């Protein structure tokens, strides 16, 4: 990382803290990272959405996953269009290509959507689901993601999920949870299944 | 643990496996344990509920928590009385006492409710939320909980949450996830908040 960038990030952090300092603790949104190799990173973010909706909060989700995979979570939260804004990366794109430039453009467009929601002040909670995977593939940079999250409205919490969260992103977060897996003899043969894993 | 009990548990496990062997993999419900000291044990169970509802599955929840604590998850999932059956331990009880016998009776009644739902064959998913805490306080025995979970209908998955899951319960499970916390300098002063933690 360049010194120039380091300076920039320090400034972003300082601005973020100044903005947060004006709020009481209960009003302050948090930045949370769910990472690790085990299950539960995305599902616990969806559980937090359920909690937020129970308190009549407003939620935005950007899913950084490819393709037209139908998931239980999307089908469920789509029932609440006034309460949950849901965007899946690459909507309107064709994913049949092996075109890295296209992938990057799709990830950047999705993150721009997330940033717009985070800055708007209209949301209590934003979930950037599997964004760490987009970072791992270098579709997005840790610098851009960190800056975007720190520039969010003070009332808004954000959860970033996915394995291999970059150190810079974890350093900027208020809380980092690591989901691990305790190995188990029966585990090997078990396939992902509807209603549990997706 | 007595030899007699060991024999009993072996028999229960054998019966469970025979019952499961008749089902294809996709039809078989799983037993999952979410444990560890970090965040995300209950919230990921609530996320799995959202997924299950997205696939039009039927869900039962027994929460082994005391008192009249209002939670976002309960307020939210109560919106779907036809899809989610929700029971909180100690409903109808007064918790103002320091009466251990009463606590045990409440936990046993709650678990009996969970067992009835698990055996009925009417549910795709049962969540026994914070049951590991009831085990830690010795309101319930690991033997009873293990037996009850293994006696469930083959189509039904069950998730047990809470820190300090007993070894016997983990041994009986198909999958065990451990939620850890990566320590963080900002973490200390952060209080639990609405929509994120409850």
Short mmCIF file of C-alpha atoms in Angstrom, two decimals:
data_model
loop_
_atom_site.label_atom_id
_atom_site.label_comp_id
_atom_site.label_asym_id
_atom_site.label_seq_id
_atom_site.Cartn_x
_atom_site.Cartn_y
_atom_site.Cartn_z
CA UNK A 1 0.00 0.00 0.00
CA UNK A 2 1.38 3.41 -0.91
CA UNK A 3 2.12 6.08 1.71
CA UNK A 4 -0.25 8.34 -0.18
CA UNK A 5 -2.99 5.81 0.24
CA UNK A 6 -2.16 5.35 3.91
CA UNK A 7 -2.60 9.06 4.45
CA UNK A 8 -5.89 9.01 2.60
CA UNK A 9 -7.19 6.15 4.74
CA UNK A 10 -6.16 7.91 7.95
CA UNK A 11 -8.12 10.93 6.85
CA UNK A 12 -11.16 8.80 6.00
CA UNK A 13 -10.98 7.13 9.42
CA UNK A 14 -10.66 10.49 11.17
CA UNK A 15 -13.68 11.91 9.33
CA UNK A 16 -15.66 8.78 10.15
CA UNK A 17 -14.83 9.05 13.85
CA UNK A 18 -15.69 12.74 13.98
CA UNK A 19 -19.07 12.01 12.41
CA UNK A 20 -19.73 9.14 14.82
CA UNK A 21 -18.66 11.18 17.86
CA UNK A 22 -21.74 13.38 17.45
CA UNK A 23 -24.04 10.40 17.99
CA UNK A 24 -24.96 8.61 21.17
CA UNK A 25 -23.91 4.99 21.32
CA UNK A 26 -27.42 3.66 20.61
CA UNK A 27 -27.73 5.85 17.49
CA UNK A 28 -24.42 4.77 15.99
CA UNK A 29 -24.46 2.16 13.26
CA UNK A 30 -21.80 -0.54 13.42
CA UNK A 31 -19.57 -2.11 10.82
CA UNK A 32 -19.51 -5.90 11.26
CA UNK A 33 -17.52 -8.53 9.39
CA UNK A 34 -18.53 -12.23 9.31
CA UNK A 35 -15.65 -14.31 8.03
CA UNK A 36 -14.00 -17.74 8.48
CA UNK A 37 -14.33 -21.11 6.76
CA UNK A 38 -17.39 -22.40 8.60
CA UNK A 39 -21.10 -22.09 8.05
CA UNK A 40 -23.16 -19.21 9.33
CA UNK A 41 -21.58 -16.10 7.81
CA UNK A 42 -24.45 -15.24 5.47
CA UNK A 43 -27.20 -16.93 7.44
CA UNK A 44 -26.41 -14.92 10.55
CA UNK A 45 -26.58 -11.73 8.48
CA UNK A 46 -30.04 -12.86 7.32
CA UNK A 47 -30.96 -13.49 10.94
CA UNK A 48 -29.94 -9.94 11.79
CA UNK A 49 -32.21 -8.76 8.95
CA UNK A 50 -35.11 -10.62 10.59
CA UNK A 51 -34.31 -8.90 13.90
CA UNK A 52 -34.10 -5.48 12.25
CA UNK A 53 -37.45 -5.99 10.52
CA UNK A 54 -38.93 -7.01 13.88
CA UNK A 55 -38.04 -3.51 15.11
CA UNK A 56 -39.56 -1.97 11.94
CA UNK A 57 -36.15 -0.97 10.61
CA UNK A 58 -35.32 -0.61 6.92
CA UNK A 59 -32.82 -2.93 5.28
CA UNK A 60 -30.80 -3.07 2.05
CA UNK A 61 -29.01 -6.13 0.70
CA UNK A 62 -26.46 -6.46 -2.08
CA UNK A 63 -25.49 -10.04 -2.87
CA UNK A 64 -22.13 -10.46 -4.55
CA UNK A 65 -22.92 -13.86 -6.05
CA UNK A 66 -22.99 -14.83 -9.69
CA UNK A 67 -25.75 -16.33 -11.72
CA UNK A 68 -29.42 -16.99 -11.35
CA UNK A 69 -29.17 -19.27 -8.32
CA UNK A 70 -32.52 -19.16 -6.56
CA UNK A 71 -32.14 -18.89 -2.80
CA UNK A 72 -34.58 -19.26 0.07
CA UNK A 73 -33.45 -15.98 1.59
CA UNK A 74 -34.17 -14.00 -1.54
CA UNK A 75 -37.55 -15.61 -2.07
CA UNK A 76 -38.42 -14.89 1.53
CA UNK A 77 -37.24 -11.30 1.88
CA UNK A 78 -38.76 -10.42 -1.50
CA UNK A 79 -42.08 -10.67 0.31
CA UNK A 80 -41.30 -7.31 1.94
CA UNK A 81 -40.51 -4.90 -0.90
CA UNK A 82 -41.30 -1.84 1.23
CA UNK A 83 -38.95 -2.92 4.00
CA UNK A 84 -36.11 -4.68 2.17
CA UNK A 85 -34.32 -3.43 -0.94
CA UNK A 86 -32.56 -6.39 -2.52
CA UNK A 87 -29.99 -6.25 -5.30
CA UNK A 88 -28.05 -9.18 -6.71
CA UNK A 89 -24.78 -8.52 -8.51
CA UNK A 90 -24.91 -8.97 -12.25
CA UNK A 91 -28.64 -8.59 -12.67
CA UNK A 92 -29.12 -7.71 -16.29
CA UNK A 93 -25.73 -9.22 -17.10
CA UNK A 94 -25.17 -12.49 -18.91
CA UNK A 95 -22.86 -14.67 -16.85
CA UNK A 96 -22.24 -17.26 -19.57
CA UNK A 97 -19.00 -15.57 -20.53
CA UNK A 98 -15.55 -15.94 -18.99
CA UNK A 99 -15.05 -12.22 -19.18
CA UNK A 100 -13.12 -10.82 -16.21
CA UNK A 101 -13.70 -7.20 -17.22
CA UNK A 102 -17.43 -7.83 -17.17
CA UNK A 103 -17.18 -9.43 -13.73
CA UNK A 104 -15.31 -6.40 -12.43
CA UNK A 105 -17.86 -4.03 -13.93
CA UNK A 106 -20.70 -6.02 -12.34
CA UNK A 107 -19.02 -6.02 -8.91
CA UNK A 108 -18.29 -2.30 -9.11
CA UNK A 109 -21.86 -1.53 -10.14
CA UNK A 110 -23.16 -3.65 -7.25
CA UNK A 111 -20.87 -1.95 -4.74
CA UNK A 112 -21.88 1.48 -6.07
CA UNK A 113 -25.48 0.47 -5.34
CA UNK A 114 -24.45 -0.55 -1.82
CA UNK A 115 -22.61 2.76 -1.28
CA UNK A 116 -25.60 4.77 -2.46
CA UNK A 117 -27.82 2.95 0.05
CA UNK A 118 -25.24 3.32 2.84
CA UNK A 119 -24.87 7.07 2.26
CA UNK A 120 -28.56 7.81 1.82
CA UNK A 121 -29.43 7.74 5.52
CA UNK A 122 -32.61 5.83 4.64
CA UNK A 123 -31.45 2.45 5.94
CA UNK A 124 -30.80 1.05 9.39
CA UNK A 125 -28.91 -1.96 8.04
CA UNK A 126 -27.06 -2.81 4.83
CA UNK A 127 -25.81 -6.35 4.16
CA UNK A 128 -23.00 -6.73 1.61
CA UNK A 129 -23.34 -10.48 1.27
CA UNK A 130 -20.26 -12.38 0.02
CA UNK A 131 -18.46 -9.12 -0.74
CA UNK A 132 -15.28 -10.73 0.65
CA UNK A 133 -15.38 -13.14 -2.28
CA UNK A 134 -15.46 -10.21 -4.72
CA UNK A 135 -12.44 -8.87 -2.82
CA UNK A 136 -10.65 -12.20 -3.03
CA UNK A 137 -11.11 -12.28 -6.80
CA UNK A 138 -9.86 -8.68 -6.87
CA UNK A 139 -13.06 -7.46 -8.48
CA UNK A 140 -13.00 -4.77 -5.79
CA UNK A 141 -10.14 -3.27 -3.78
CA UNK A 142 -10.00 -3.33 0.04
CA UNK A 143 -9.36 0.44 -0.11
CA UNK A 144 -12.57 1.15 -2.03
CA UNK A 145 -14.66 -1.12 0.20
CA UNK A 146 -13.23 0.33 3.42
CA UNK A 147 -13.76 3.89 2.25
CA UNK A 148 -17.28 3.17 1.09
CA UNK A 149 -18.22 1.58 4.43
CA UNK A 150 -16.67 4.41 6.48
CA UNK A 151 -18.50 6.99 4.39
CA UNK A 152 -21.89 5.50 5.33
CA UNK A 153 -24.53 7.50 7.18
CA UNK A 154 -23.90 7.38 10.97
CA UNK A 155 -27.25 5.69 11.68
CA UNK A 156 -26.55 2.83 9.27
CA UNK A 157 -25.01 -0.50 10.27
CA UNK A 158 -23.29 -2.59 7.64
CA UNK A 159 -22.44 -6.31 7.63
CA UNK A 160 -19.84 -7.71 5.23
CA UNK A 161 -19.81 -11.48 4.77
CA UNK A 162 -17.57 -14.06 3.13
CA UNK A 163 -14.41 -15.98 3.88
CA UNK A 164 -10.95 -14.39 3.68
CA UNK A 165 -11.92 -10.85 4.70
CA UNK A 166 -8.90 -8.62 3.99
CA UNK A 167 -7.03 -7.24 6.98
CA UNK A 168 -7.76 -3.62 6.02
CA UNK A 169 -11.50 -4.27 6.07
CA UNK A 170 -11.29 -6.07 9.43
CA UNK A 171 -9.24 -3.21 10.87
CA UNK A 172 -11.97 -0.74 9.92
CA UNK A 173 -14.78 -2.86 11.44
CA UNK A 174 -16.24 -2.48 14.92
CA UNK A 175 -16.72 -6.23 15.30
CA UNK A 176 -15.29 -9.25 13.50
CA UNK A 177 -16.84 -12.71 13.95
CA UNK A 178 -15.12 -15.82 12.72
CA UNK A 179 -17.26 -18.82 11.87
CA UNK A 180 -15.31 -22.04 12.24
CA UNK A 181 -16.21 -25.62 11.62
CA UNK A 182 -15.62 -28.38 14.11
CA UNK A 183 -14.76 -31.36 11.95
CA UNK A 184 -17.10 -34.24 12.25
CA UNK A 185 -17.02 -37.79 10.88
CA UNK A 186 -20.51 -37.58 9.35
CA UNK A 187 -19.87 -34.23 7.76
CA UNK A 188 -18.04 -35.31 4.62
CA UNK A 189 -20.96 -36.78 2.70
CA UNK A 190 -23.53 -34.09 3.45
CA UNK A 191 -24.68 -32.02 0.49
CA UNK A 192 -26.03 -28.48 0.62
CA UNK A 193 -29.78 -28.50 0.96
CA UNK A 194 -32.75 -26.25 0.45
CA UNK A 195 -33.92 -24.32 3.45
CA UNK A 196 -30.71 -24.95 5.37
CA UNK A 197 -27.83 -23.92 3.15
CA UNK A 198 -29.54 -21.69 0.58
CA UNK B 1 -22.26 -41.83 32.47
CA UNK B 2 -23.40 -45.34 33.41
CA UNK B 3 -22.77 -48.39 31.23
CA UNK B 4 -26.50 -48.89 31.16
CA UNK B 5 -26.96 -45.43 29.77
CA UNK B 6 -24.21 -46.00 27.21
CA UNK B 7 -26.04 -49.05 25.95
CA UNK B 8 -29.29 -47.10 25.75
CA UNK B 9 -27.66 -44.33 23.71
CA UNK B 10 -26.10 -46.84 21.32
CA UNK B 11 -29.52 -48.32 20.75
CA UNK B 12 -31.05 -44.87 20.17
CA UNK B 13 -28.29 -44.03 17.66
CA UNK B 14 -28.78 -47.37 15.87
CA UNK B 15 -32.54 -46.81 15.60
CA UNK B 16 -31.97 -43.28 14.33
CA UNK B 17 -29.56 -44.48 11.63
CA UNK B 18 -31.90 -47.26 10.50
CA UNK B 19 -34.72 -44.74 10.14
CA UNK B 20 -32.51 -42.31 8.23
CA UNK B 21 -31.17 -45.04 5.93
CA UNK B 22 -34.59 -45.38 4.34
CA UNK B 23 -34.47 -41.77 3.12
CA UNK B 24 -32.55 -40.25 0.25
CA UNK B 25 -29.96 -37.68 1.21
CA UNK B 26 -32.12 -34.73 0.20
CA UNK B 27 -35.05 -35.97 2.31
CA UNK B 28 -33.03 -36.43 5.47
CA UNK B 29 -33.22 -33.76 8.13
CA UNK B 30 -29.98 -32.77 9.80
CA UNK B 31 -29.03 -32.11 13.40
CA UNK B 32 -26.91 -28.96 13.63
CA UNK B 33 -25.21 -27.38 16.63
CA UNK B 34 -24.16 -23.69 16.73
CA UNK B 35 -21.81 -23.12 19.62
CA UNK B 36 -18.73 -21.06 20.61
CA UNK B 37 -18.23 -17.75 22.39
CA UNK B 38 -18.75 -15.43 19.45
CA UNK B 39 -21.79 -13.79 17.91
CA UNK B 40 -23.97 -15.43 15.32
CA UNK B 41 -25.18 -18.65 16.97
CA UNK B 42 -28.82 -17.64 17.27
CA UNK B 43 -28.86 -15.14 14.44
CA UNK B 44 -27.65 -17.74 11.93
CA UNK B 45 -30.43 -20.07 13.11
CA UNK B 46 -32.89 -17.23 12.43
CA UNK B 47 -31.31 -16.78 9.00
CA UNK B 48 -31.89 -20.47 8.30
CA UNK B 49 -35.54 -19.95 9.29
CA UNK B 50 -35.77 -17.18 6.67
CA UNK B 51 -34.33 -19.54 4.07
CA UNK B 52 -36.72 -22.33 5.03
CA UNK B 53 -39.71 -19.99 4.79
CA UNK B 54 -38.47 -18.91 1.36
CA UNK B 55 -38.93 -22.53 0.28
CA UNK B 56 -42.38 -22.64 1.89
CA UNK B 57 -41.22 -24.94 4.65
CA UNK B 58 -42.75 -25.11 8.12
CA UNK B 59 -40.75 -24.09 11.17
CA UNK B 60 -40.97 -24.47 14.94
CA UNK B 61 -38.94 -22.50 17.48
CA UNK B 62 -38.48 -23.06 21.20
CA UNK B 63 -36.47 -20.32 22.90
CA UNK B 64 -34.82 -21.35 26.15
CA UNK B 65 -34.49 -17.82 27.48
CA UNK B 66 -36.01 -16.42 30.62
CA UNK B 67 -38.23 -13.48 31.11
CA UNK B 68 -40.26 -11.15 29.00
CA UNK B 69 -37.40 -9.78 26.93
CA UNK B 70 -38.85 -8.50 23.66
CA UNK B 71 -36.73 -9.49 20.69
CA UNK B 72 -36.74 -8.41 17.06
CA UNK B 73 -36.75 -12.01 15.88
CA UNK B 74 -39.87 -12.88 17.82
CA UNK B 75 -41.72 -9.76 16.72
CA UNK B 76 -40.78 -10.50 13.14
CA UNK B 77 -41.52 -14.23 12.94
CA UNK B 78 -44.80 -13.73 14.80
CA UNK B 79 -46.02 -12.15 11.59
CA UNK B 80 -46.28 -15.67 10.12
CA UNK B 81 -48.40 -17.69 12.54
CA UNK B 82 -49.31 -20.27 9.88
CA UNK B 83 -45.68 -20.91 8.99
CA UNK B 84 -43.84 -20.50 12.28
CA UNK B 85 -44.83 -21.97 15.64
CA UNK B 86 -43.00 -20.04 18.35
CA UNK B 87 -42.73 -21.00 21.99
CA UNK B 88 -40.70 -19.21 24.63
CA UNK B 89 -39.70 -21.12 27.76
CA UNK B 90 -41.51 -20.08 30.87
CA UNK B 91 -44.55 -18.58 29.21
CA UNK B 92 -47.19 -18.53 31.85
CA UNK B 93 -44.53 -18.75 34.54
CA UNK B 94 -43.47 -15.95 36.84
CA UNK B 95 -39.72 -15.53 36.70
CA UNK B 96 -39.47 -13.21 39.67
CA UNK B 97 -38.56 -16.09 41.90
CA UNK B 98 -35.18 -17.69 42.52
CA UNK B 99 -36.72 -21.12 42.35
CA UNK B 100 -34.51 -23.70 40.69
CA UNK B 101 -37.22 -26.38 40.69
CA UNK B 102 -39.46 -24.03 38.79
CA UNK B 103 -36.70 -23.29 36.26
CA UNK B 104 -36.18 -27.00 35.70
CA UNK B 105 -39.91 -27.55 35.26
CA UNK B 106 -40.08 -24.69 32.74
CA UNK B 107 -37.10 -26.01 30.76
CA UNK B 108 -38.52 -29.54 30.75
CA UNK B 109 -41.92 -28.31 29.61
CA UNK B 110 -40.27 -26.28 26.83
CA UNK B 111 -38.20 -29.25 25.70
CA UNK B 112 -41.28 -31.50 25.74
CA UNK B 113 -42.90 -28.99 23.37
CA UNK B 114 -39.82 -29.15 21.13
CA UNK B 115 -39.90 -32.97 21.16
CA UNK B 116 -43.57 -33.06 20.25
CA UNK B 117 -42.90 -30.79 17.26
CA UNK B 118 -39.81 -32.79 16.24
CA UNK B 119 -41.71 -36.10 16.35
CA UNK B 120 -44.86 -34.87 14.65
CA UNK B 121 -43.49 -34.95 11.12
CA UNK B 122 -45.21 -31.62 10.46
CA UNK B 123 -42.08 -29.49 10.52
CA UNK B 124 -39.12 -29.11 8.19
CA UNK B 125 -37.06 -27.24 10.78
CA UNK B 126 -37.05 -26.93 14.55
CA UNK B 127 -34.81 -24.40 16.31
CA UNK B 128 -34.00 -25.07 19.98
CA UNK B 129 -32.58 -21.64 20.67
CA UNK B 130 -30.17 -21.31 23.61
CA UNK B 131 -30.92 -24.88 24.71
CA UNK B 132 -27.19 -25.27 25.45
CA UNK B 133 -27.62 -22.70 28.21
CA UNK B 134 -30.38 -24.81 29.77
CA UNK B 135 -27.94 -27.73 29.56
CA UNK B 136 -25.17 -25.70 31.18
CA UNK B 137 -27.44 -24.84 34.10
CA UNK B 138 -28.36 -28.54 34.27
CA UNK B 139 -32.04 -27.78 33.76
CA UNK B 140 -31.91 -30.53 31.13
CA UNK B 141 -29.59 -33.53 30.74
CA UNK B 142 -27.45 -34.12 27.63
CA UNK B 143 -28.93 -37.64 27.51
CA UNK B 144 -32.52 -36.40 27.31
CA UNK B 145 -31.70 -33.75 24.71
CA UNK B 146 -29.69 -36.18 22.55
CA UNK B 147 -32.42 -38.81 22.70
CA UNK B 148 -35.13 -36.29 21.90
CA UNK B 149 -33.25 -34.98 18.87
CA UNK B 150 -32.48 -38.45 17.53
CA UNK B 151 -36.11 -39.47 17.94
CA UNK B 152 -37.25 -36.69 15.60
CA UNK B 153 -39.08 -37.39 12.36
CA UNK B 154 -36.59 -38.16 9.56
CA UNK B 155 -37.72 -35.19 7.44
CA UNK B 156 -37.10 -32.71 10.25
CA UNK B 157 -33.88 -30.75 10.73
CA UNK B 158 -33.04 -29.40 14.17
CA UNK B 159 -30.65 -26.61 15.18
CA UNK B 160 -29.42 -26.32 18.77
CA UNK B 161 -27.79 -23.03 19.74
CA UNK B 162 -25.85 -21.66 22.67
CA UNK B 163 -22.32 -21.67 24.02
CA UNK B 164 -20.79 -24.71 25.74
CA UNK B 165 -22.66 -27.43 23.85
CA UNK B 166 -22.02 -30.71 25.70
CA UNK B 167 -19.82 -33.27 23.96
CA UNK B 168 -22.61 -35.87 23.84
CA UNK B 169 -24.86 -33.49 21.93
CA UNK B 170 -22.07 -32.54 19.51
CA UNK B 171 -21.28 -36.22 18.94
CA UNK B 172 -24.89 -36.88 17.93
CA UNK B 173 -25.00 -33.92 15.50
CA UNK B 174 -24.37 -34.04 11.76
CA UNK B 175 -22.67 -30.66 11.77
CA UNK B 176 -21.15 -28.48 14.48
CA UNK B 177 -20.29 -24.83 13.81
CA UNK B 178 -18.22 -22.82 16.20
CA UNK B 179 -18.70 -19.07 16.24
CA UNK B 180 -15.57 -17.31 17.43
CA UNK B 181 -14.77 -13.71 18.05
CA UNK B 182 -11.70 -12.01 16.70
CA UNK B 183 -10.79 -9.54 19.42
CA UNK B 184 -10.88 -5.98 18.36
CA UNK B 185 -9.82 -2.78 20.11
CA UNK B 186 -13.15 -1.00 19.53
CA UNK B 187 -15.17 -3.96 20.69
CA UNK B 188 -15.03 -3.47 24.43
CA UNK B 189 -17.32 -0.46 24.71
CA UNK B 190 -20.03 -1.60 22.32
CA UNK B 191 -23.40 -2.36 23.88
CA UNK B 192 -25.99 -4.78 22.50
CA UNK B 193 -28.41 -2.94 20.26
CA UNK B 194 -31.83 -3.35 18.75
CA UNK B 195 -32.02 -4.91 15.35
CA UNK B 196 -28.46 -6.22 15.52
CA UNK B 197 -28.12 -8.19 18.76
CA UNK B 198 -31.77 -8.89 19.65
#
